[in-house]
XYZ file of C-alpha atoms in Angstrom:
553
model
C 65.450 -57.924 -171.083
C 66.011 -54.259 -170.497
C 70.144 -54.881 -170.734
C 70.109 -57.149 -173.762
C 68.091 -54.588 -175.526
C 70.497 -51.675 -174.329
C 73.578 -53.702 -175.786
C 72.062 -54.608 -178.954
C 70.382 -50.734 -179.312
C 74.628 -49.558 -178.464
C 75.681 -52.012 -180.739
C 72.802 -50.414 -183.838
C 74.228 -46.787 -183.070
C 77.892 -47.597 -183.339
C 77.606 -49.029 -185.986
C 75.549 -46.887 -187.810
C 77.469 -43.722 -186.034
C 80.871 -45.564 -187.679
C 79.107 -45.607 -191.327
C 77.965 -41.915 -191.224
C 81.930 -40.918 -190.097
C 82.864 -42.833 -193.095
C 81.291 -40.512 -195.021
C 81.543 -37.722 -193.300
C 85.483 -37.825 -192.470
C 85.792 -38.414 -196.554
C 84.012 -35.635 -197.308
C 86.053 -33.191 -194.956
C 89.717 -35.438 -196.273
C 89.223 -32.180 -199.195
C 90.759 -30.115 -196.714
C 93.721 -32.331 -197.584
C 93.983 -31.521 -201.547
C 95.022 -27.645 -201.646
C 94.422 -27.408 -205.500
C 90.312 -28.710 -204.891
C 89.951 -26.368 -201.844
C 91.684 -23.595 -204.498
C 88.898 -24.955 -207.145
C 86.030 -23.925 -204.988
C 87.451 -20.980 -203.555
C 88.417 -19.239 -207.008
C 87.525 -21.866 -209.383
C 89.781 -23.071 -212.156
C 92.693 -21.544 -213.841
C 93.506 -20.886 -217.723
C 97.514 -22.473 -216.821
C 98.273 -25.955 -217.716
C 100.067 -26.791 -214.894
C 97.514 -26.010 -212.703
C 94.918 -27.239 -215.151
C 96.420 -30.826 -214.641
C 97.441 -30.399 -211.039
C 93.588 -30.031 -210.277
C 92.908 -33.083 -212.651
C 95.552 -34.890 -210.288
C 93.772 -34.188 -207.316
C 90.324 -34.516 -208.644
C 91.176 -38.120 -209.539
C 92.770 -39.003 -206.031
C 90.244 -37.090 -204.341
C 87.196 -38.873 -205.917
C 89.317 -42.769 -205.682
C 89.432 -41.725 -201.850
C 85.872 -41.579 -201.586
C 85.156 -44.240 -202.876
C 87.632 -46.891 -201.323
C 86.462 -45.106 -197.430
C 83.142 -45.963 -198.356
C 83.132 -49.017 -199.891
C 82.366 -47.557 -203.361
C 78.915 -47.293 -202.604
C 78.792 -43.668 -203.540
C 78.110 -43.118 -207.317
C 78.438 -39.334 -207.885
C 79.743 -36.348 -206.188
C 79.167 -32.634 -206.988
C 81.474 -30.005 -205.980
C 80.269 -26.377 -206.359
C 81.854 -23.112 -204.815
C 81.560 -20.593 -202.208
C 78.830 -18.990 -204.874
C 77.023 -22.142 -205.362
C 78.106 -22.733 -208.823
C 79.066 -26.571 -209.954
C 82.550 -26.552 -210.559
C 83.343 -30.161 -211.049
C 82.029 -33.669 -210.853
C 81.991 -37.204 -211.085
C 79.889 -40.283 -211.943
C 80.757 -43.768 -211.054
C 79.015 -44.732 -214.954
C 77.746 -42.341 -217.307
C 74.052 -43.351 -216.723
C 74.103 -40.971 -213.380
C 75.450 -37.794 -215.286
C 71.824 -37.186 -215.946
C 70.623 -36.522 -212.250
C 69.544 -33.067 -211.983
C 70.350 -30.542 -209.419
C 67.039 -28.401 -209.210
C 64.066 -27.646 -207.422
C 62.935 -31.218 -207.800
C 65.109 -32.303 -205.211
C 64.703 -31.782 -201.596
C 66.233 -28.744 -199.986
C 67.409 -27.722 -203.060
C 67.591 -23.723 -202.043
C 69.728 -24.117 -198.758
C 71.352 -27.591 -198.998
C 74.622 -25.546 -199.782
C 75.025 -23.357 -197.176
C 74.769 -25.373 -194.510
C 76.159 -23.928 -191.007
C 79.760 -24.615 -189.402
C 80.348 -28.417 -188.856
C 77.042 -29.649 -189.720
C 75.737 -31.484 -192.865
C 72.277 -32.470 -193.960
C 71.199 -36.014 -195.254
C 67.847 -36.627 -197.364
C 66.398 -39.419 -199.521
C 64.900 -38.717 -202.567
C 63.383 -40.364 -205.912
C 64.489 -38.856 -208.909
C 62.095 -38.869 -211.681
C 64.309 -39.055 -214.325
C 66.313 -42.456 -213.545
C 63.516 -43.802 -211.574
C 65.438 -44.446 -208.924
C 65.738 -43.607 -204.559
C 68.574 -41.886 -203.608
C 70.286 -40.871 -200.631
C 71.336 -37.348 -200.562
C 74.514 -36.349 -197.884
C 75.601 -32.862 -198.267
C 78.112 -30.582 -196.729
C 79.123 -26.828 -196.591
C 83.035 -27.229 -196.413
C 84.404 -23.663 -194.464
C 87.838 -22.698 -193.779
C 88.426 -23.768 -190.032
C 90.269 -20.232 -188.762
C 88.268 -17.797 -190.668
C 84.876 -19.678 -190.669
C 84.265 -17.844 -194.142
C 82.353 -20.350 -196.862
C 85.004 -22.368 -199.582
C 81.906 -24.330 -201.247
C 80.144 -27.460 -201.026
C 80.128 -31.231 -201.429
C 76.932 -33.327 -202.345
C 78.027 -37.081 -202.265
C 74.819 -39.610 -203.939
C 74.217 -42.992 -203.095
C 71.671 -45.580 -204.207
C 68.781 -45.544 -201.629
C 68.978 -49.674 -201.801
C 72.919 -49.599 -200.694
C 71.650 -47.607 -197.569
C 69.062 -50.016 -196.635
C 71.658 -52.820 -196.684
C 73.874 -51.338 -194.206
C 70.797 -50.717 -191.575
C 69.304 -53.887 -192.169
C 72.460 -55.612 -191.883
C 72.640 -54.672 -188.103
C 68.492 -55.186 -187.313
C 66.428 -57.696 -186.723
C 62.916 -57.804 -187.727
C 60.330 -56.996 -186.307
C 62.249 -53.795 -184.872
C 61.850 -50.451 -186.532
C 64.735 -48.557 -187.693
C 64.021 -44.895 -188.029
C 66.665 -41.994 -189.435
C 65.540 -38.444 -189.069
C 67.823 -35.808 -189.771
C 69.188 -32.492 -188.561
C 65.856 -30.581 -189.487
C 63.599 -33.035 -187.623
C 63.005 -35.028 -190.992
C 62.172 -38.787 -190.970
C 64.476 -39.969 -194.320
C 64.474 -43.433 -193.119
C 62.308 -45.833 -191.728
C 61.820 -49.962 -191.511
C 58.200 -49.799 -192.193
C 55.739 -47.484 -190.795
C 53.925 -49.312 -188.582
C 55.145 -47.598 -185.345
C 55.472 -43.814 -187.100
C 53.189 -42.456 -184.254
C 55.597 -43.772 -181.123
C 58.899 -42.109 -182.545
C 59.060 -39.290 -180.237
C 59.521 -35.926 -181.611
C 63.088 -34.041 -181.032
C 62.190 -31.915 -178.723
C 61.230 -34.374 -175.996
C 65.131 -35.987 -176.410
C 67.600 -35.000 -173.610
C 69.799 -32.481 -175.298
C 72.795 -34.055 -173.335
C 72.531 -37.376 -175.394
C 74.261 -34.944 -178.392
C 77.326 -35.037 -176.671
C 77.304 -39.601 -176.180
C 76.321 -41.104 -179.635
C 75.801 -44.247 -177.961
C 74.094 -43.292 -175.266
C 70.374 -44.597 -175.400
C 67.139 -43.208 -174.093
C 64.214 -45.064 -173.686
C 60.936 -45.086 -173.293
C 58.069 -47.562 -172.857
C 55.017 -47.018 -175.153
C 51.951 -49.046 -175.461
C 54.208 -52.211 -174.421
C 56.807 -51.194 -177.031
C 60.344 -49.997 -175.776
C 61.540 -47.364 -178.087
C 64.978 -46.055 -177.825
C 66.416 -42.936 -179.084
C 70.333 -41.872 -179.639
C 72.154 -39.174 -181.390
C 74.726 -39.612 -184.277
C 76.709 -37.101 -184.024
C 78.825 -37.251 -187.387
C 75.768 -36.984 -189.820
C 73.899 -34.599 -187.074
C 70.816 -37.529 -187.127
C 68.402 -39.193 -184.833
C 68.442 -42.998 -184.542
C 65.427 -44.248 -183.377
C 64.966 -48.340 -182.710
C 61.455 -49.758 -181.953
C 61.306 -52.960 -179.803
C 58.501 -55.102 -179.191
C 58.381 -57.181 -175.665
C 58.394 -60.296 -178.137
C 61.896 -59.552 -179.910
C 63.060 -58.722 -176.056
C 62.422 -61.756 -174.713
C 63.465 -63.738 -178.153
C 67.121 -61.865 -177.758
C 67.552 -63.210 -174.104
C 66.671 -66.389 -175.127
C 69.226 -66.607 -178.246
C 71.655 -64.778 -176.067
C 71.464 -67.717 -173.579
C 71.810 -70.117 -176.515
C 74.885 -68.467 -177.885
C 76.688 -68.440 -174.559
C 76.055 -72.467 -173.701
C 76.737 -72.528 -177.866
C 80.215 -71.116 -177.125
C 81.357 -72.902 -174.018
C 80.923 -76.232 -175.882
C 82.430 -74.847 -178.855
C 85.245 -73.855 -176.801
C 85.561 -76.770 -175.199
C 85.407 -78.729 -178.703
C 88.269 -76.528 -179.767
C 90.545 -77.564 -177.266
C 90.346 -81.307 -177.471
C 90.885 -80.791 -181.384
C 94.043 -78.506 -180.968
C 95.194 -81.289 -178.357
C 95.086 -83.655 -181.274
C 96.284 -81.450 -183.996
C 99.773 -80.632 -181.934
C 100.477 -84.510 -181.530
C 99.653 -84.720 -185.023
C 101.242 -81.855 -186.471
C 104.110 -81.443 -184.209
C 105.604 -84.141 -182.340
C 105.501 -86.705 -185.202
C 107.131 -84.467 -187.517
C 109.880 -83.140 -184.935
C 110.339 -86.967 -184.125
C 111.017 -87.415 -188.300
C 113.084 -84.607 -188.705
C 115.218 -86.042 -186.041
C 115.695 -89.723 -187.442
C 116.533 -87.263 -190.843
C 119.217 -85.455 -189.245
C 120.394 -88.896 -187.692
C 120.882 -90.101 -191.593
C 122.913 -87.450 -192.789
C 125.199 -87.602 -189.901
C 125.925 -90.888 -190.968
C 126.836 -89.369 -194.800
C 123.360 -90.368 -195.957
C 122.941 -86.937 -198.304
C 120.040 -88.034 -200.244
C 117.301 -88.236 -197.666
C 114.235 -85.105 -198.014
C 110.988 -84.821 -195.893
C 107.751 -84.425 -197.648
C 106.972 -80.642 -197.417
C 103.295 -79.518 -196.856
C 101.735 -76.958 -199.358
C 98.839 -75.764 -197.884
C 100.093 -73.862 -195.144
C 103.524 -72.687 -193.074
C 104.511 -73.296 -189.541
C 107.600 -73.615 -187.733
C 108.171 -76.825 -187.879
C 106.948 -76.570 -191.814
C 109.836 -73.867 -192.358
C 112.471 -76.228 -190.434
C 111.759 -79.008 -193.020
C 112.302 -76.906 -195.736
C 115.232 -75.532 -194.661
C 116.297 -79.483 -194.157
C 115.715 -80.017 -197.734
C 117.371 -76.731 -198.960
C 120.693 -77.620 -196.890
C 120.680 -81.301 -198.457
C 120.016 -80.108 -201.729
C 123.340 -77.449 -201.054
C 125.259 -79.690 -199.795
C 124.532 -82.336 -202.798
C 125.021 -79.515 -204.908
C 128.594 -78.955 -203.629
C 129.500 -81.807 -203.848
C 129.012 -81.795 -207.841
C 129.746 -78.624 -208.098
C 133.415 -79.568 -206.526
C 133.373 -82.699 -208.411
C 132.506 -80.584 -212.057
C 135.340 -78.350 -211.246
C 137.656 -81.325 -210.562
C 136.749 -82.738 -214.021
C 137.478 -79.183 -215.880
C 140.589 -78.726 -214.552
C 141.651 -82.078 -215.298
C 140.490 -81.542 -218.738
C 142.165 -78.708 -219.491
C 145.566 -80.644 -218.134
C 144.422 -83.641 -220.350
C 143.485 -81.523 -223.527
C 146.747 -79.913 -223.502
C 148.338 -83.132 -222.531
C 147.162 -84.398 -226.097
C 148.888 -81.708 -227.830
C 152.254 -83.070 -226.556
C 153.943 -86.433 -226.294
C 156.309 -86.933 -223.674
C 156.810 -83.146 -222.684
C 159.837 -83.661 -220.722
C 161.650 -85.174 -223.737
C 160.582 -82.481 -226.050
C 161.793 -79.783 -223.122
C 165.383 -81.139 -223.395
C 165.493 -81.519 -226.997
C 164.406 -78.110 -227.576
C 167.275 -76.887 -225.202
C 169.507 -78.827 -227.566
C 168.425 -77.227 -230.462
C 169.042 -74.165 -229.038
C 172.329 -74.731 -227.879
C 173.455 -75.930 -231.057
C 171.561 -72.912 -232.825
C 173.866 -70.635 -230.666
C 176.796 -72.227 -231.767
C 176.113 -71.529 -235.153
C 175.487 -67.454 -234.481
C 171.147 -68.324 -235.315
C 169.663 -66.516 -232.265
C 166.161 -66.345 -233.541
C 166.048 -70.480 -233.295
C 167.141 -70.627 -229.732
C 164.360 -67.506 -229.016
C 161.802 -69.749 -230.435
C 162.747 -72.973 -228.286
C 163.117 -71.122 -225.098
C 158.965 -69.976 -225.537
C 158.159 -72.902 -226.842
C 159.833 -74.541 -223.593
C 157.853 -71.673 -221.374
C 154.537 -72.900 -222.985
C 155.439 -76.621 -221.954
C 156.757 -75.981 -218.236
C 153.392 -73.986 -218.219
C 151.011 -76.118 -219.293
C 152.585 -79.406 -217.160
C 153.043 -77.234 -213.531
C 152.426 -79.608 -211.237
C 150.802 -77.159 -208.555
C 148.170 -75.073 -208.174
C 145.479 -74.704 -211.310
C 145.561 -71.451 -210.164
C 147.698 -69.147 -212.040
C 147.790 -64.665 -212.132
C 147.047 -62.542 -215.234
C 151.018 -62.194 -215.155
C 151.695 -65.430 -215.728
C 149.236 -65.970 -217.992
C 149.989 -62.783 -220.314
C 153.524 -64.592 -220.256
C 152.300 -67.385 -221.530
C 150.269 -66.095 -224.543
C 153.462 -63.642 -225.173
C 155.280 -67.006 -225.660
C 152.346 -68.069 -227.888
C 152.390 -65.282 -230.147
C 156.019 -65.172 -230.540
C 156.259 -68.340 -231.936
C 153.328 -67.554 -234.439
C 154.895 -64.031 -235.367
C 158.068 -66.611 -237.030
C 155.298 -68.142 -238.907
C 153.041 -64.971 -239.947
C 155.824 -62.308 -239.833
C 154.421 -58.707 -240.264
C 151.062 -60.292 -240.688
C 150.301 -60.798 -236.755
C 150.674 -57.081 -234.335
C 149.941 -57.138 -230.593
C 149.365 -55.011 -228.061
C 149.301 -55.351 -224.430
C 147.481 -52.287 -221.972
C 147.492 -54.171 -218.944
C 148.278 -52.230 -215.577
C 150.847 -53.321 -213.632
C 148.748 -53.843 -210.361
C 146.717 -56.085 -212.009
C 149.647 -58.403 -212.444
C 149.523 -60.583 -209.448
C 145.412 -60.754 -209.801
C 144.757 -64.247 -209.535
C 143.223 -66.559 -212.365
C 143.000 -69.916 -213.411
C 144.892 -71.264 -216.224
C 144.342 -71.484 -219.906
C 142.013 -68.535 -220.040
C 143.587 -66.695 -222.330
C 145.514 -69.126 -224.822
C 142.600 -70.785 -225.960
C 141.224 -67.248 -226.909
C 144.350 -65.728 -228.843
C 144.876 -68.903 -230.459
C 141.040 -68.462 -232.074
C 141.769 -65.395 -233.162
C 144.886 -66.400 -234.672
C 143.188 -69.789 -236.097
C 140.068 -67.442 -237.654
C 141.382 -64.407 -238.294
C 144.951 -65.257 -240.510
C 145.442 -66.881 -243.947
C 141.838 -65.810 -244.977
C 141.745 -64.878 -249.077
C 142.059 -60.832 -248.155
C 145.005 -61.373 -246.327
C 144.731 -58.366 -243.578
C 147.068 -57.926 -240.917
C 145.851 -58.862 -237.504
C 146.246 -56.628 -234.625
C 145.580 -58.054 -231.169
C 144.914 -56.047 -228.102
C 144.841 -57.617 -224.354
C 143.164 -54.827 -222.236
C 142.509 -55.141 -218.333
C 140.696 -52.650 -216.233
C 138.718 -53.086 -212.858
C 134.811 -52.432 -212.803
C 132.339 -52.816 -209.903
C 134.972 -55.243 -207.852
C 136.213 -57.294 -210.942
C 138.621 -57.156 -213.211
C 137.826 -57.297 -216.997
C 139.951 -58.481 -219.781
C 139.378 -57.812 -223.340
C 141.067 -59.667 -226.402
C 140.041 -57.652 -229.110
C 140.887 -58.308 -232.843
C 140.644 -56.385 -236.453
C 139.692 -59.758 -238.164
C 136.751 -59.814 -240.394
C 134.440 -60.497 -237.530
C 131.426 -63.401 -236.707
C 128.385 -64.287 -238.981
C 125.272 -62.617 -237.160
C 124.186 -66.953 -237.301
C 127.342 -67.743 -235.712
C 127.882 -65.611 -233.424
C 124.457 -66.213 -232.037
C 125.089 -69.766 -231.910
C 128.370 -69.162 -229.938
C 126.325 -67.353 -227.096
C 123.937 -69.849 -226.665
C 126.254 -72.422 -226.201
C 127.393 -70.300 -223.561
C 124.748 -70.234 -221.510
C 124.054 -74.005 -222.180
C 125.642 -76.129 -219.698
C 127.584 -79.023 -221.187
C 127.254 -82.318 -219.161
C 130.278 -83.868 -221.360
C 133.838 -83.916 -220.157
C 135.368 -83.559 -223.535
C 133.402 -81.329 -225.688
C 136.054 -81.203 -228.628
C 139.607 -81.562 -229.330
C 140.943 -78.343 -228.292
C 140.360 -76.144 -225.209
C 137.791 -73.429 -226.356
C 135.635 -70.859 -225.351
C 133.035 -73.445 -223.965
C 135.456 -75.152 -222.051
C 137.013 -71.202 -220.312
C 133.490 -70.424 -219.881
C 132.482 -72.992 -217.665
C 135.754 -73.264 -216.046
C 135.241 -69.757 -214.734
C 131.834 -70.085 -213.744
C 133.025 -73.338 -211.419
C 135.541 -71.564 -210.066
C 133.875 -68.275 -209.370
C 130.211 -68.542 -210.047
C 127.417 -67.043 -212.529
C 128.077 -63.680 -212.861
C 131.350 -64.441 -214.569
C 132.350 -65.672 -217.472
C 133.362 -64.907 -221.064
C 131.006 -62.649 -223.337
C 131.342 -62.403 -226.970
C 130.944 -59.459 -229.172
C 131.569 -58.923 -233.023
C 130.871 -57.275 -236.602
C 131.480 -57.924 -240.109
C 134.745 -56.471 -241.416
C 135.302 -54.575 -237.989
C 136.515 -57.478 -235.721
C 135.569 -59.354 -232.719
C 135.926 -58.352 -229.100
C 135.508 -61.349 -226.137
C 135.518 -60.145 -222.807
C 136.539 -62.277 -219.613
C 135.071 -61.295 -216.172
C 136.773 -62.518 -212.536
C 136.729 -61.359 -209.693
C 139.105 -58.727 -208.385
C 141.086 -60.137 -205.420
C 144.654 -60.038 -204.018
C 147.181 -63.365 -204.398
C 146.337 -65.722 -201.742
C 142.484 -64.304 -200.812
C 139.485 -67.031 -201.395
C 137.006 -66.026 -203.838
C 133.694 -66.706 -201.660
């Protein structure tokens, strides 16, 4: 009976001990914020800076506070080392009224209290009507011992009462006295004559705040500990009833556990056959069906919690979902490029025959002294042996420049002075690798949009290629008269919407280089449009920067 009572009296004065460092450690954390010390040293300064500085730490000081003690404290004072209030704060504007005068308790010496010890006091203030629980401290600087000021933290008497009762059972008394021998606290006052006064206390239970002393009293044991970080007496009343009442629910918790216990293992027993060897056994028969090409299988994933074996059927479904995506992502890219070769296809009949014939032409051209004719045939002949290549789709920014130089040629016969061009391309970005009809398709919209209009302007064309943040960036920029602000928004959302048609028109265009791109080297590249009335339009086309022969990951 004597033990039980001893643990649960330890278990009281920790706890208790625990809530009164709470608030005392917060109260000393102001050594921590120089510009509050500084406040109630010398009080506030005229400079902005300094004004808002202290504002700063006023405002994490006081959030502090209240998160390290559970924002049960609703106002705190701070005065100086002459006792003058220099700031405060109220958790609602309702406690701004609480006076500081000689209606409170200990109101002449609460703030100077002596090195390293507070002084904690319940009150009822007769202007809120309410009980409150006073904890004040002289704060000192810790080398010189010379006074900074003071800190008066208030709490609700009620908020108090829940933490002690929280840890007691009736019908044991609870009694708080504090560092001047004062009873602030007590259960009920039915045992105020057996709480032994301070003077009869070993002095060397100062030093263990969870030692605890008893003594037996008209058949009551009453116990008696220090705690030492709010410099108060803890006093718990026991009657021989609530003894022998804890042994007995002591004895039922400890039979209550083992079969608890015991309960707990035979359901864990079950859970692991339920929860993990059935679903390793169907993640194996999974893994069996894709081995045999079977990419369409999934496991049902659970959503109210994560294990291991949880995370391994995920990551199941997210590598059958990849590798499904792949494959259309392979067979999309298949499709493009055989578009493009089809699309250009249609702008041709029988290639090989027109190839010869146009070497004809020119031969016969040259044997009549025209050497613009056979000029023309030989690019046209460049753009056909270009757009039939039987190899690779993939091409270099060389090769393709060559190709629109071809292009342009031929349209320069038909436009004359109208059509200029320029080319700033570098010459180690030659042998960049790209895929084909990138840049065609966009010269010949320029060319399409930009000539024959009713103000007939000449058209200058400039190809530009520089290298940013490990890509390479070509720009086709024109002096036409530019996209419609409707248009051009149009254009960029059909962009970024994916078509799921093979052929989405009759010629190559934007769409179509857009999405070719992206298959072949993923999101973050891709054409990008920009233009403005009567100044011109500039599309930009982003790859990646890579030497001939490297795989773009």
């Amino acid at each position: 009976m004597y033990r039980s009572t001893n643990q649960n009296a330890q278990y009281v004065a920790g706890y208790l001990n625990q809530y009164f460092r709470d608030l005392s450690s917060s109260a000393l954390q102001v050594y921590g914020f120089s510009h509050v010390m500084n406040l109630m040293e010398h009080g506030s300064s005229a400079t902005d800076e300094d004004f808002f500085s202290v504002r700063e730490s006023l405002k994490n000081y006081y959030t502090l506070v209240a998160n390290k003690n559970k924002d049960t404290v609703i106002k705190i004072k701070i005065f100086g080392k002459d006792n003058k209030l220099r700031e405060y704060w109220s958790r609602s504007a309702s406690y701004d009224s609480i006076p500081f005068n000689d209606s409170i308790p200990h109101y002449g010496d609460m703030l100077d209290l002596p090195f390293r010890e507070s002084l904690s006091f319940t009150y009822f203030d007769e202007v809120l009507k309410q009980d409150f629980f006073v904890f004040a401290i002289t704060i000192y600087d810790p080398f010189s011992r010379s006074k900074i000021g003071s800190l008066v933290f208030y709490i609700q008497k009620k908020e108090l009462a829940k933490v002690i009762e929280a840890n007691n059972q009736a019908p044991n008394v609870i009694v708080l006295r504090n560092s001047r021998g004062e009873t602030f606290y007590n259960t009920n006052t039915n045992y105020a004559d057996l709480v032994p006064p301070s003077s009869e206390l070993d002095p060397h239970l100062k030093k263990k705040p969870k030692a605890i002393q008893f003594v037996q009293r008209n058949e009551l044991l009453v116990g008696t500990s220090y705690l030492d970080n709010g410099n108060l007496t803890l006093t718990i009343v026991y009657s021989n009833e609530e003894i022998k009442r804890n042994r007995n629910n002591t004895l039922l918790i400890a039979v209550g556990a083992c079969i608890f216990a015991i309960l707990c293992i035979s359901l864990l027993s079950l859970l692991a056959q339920q929860y993990i060897t059935r679903p390793i056994k169907r993640l194996g028969k999974a893994m069996k069906m894709v081995r045999q090409g079977n990419f369409q299988v999934t496991l049902d994933q659970p959503n109210l919690y994560r294990d291991d074996i949880s995370e391994l059927t995920r990551n199941f479904n997210f590598m059958t979902e990849k590798i499904c995506e792949l494959i259309e992502l392979r067979y999309q890219m298949q499709l493009r490029n055989k578009e493009a070769q089809l699309l250009a296809l249609q702008m041709q009949i029988n290639p090989h025959f027109l190839y010869n014939t146009l070497q004809t032409i020119g031969g016969k051209a040259l044997l009549n002294e025209d050497y613009d004719i056979p000029e023309m045939c030989r690019s046209l002949g460049d753009m056909f042996r270009y757009s039939f290549y039987e190899g690779n789709t993939e091409s270099t920014i060389g090769q393709e420049l060559a190709h629109v130089g071809n292009y342009l040629y031929i349209q320069q016969f038909r436009f004359e002075d109208s059509l200029l061009m320029e080319f700033d391309v570098p010459e180690a970005l030659m042998d960049t690798p790209i895929i084909r009809f990138v840049m065609q398709p966009i010269i010949e919209n320029a060319v399409v949009h930009a000539l024959g209009g009713p103000d007939d302007r000449q058209l200058l064309i400039r190809v530009r290629a520089c290298v940013e943040d490990e890509a390479v960036v070509l720009s086709v920029r024109d002096n036409g008269p530019g996209i419609p602000a409707p248009r051009l928004a149009a254009l960029r959302g059909g962009l970024e919407i994916k078509s799921m048609e093979v052929f989405s028109g009759v010629s190559i265009g934007l769409k179509n280089v857009h999405e070719r791109i992206r298959l072949a080297y993923g999101d973050p590249y891709g054409l990008a449009i920009d233009s403005r009335p009567d100044e011109g339009t500039d599309i930009t086309i982003r790859i990646p920067y890579r030497k001939w022969g490297e795989s773009c990951v």
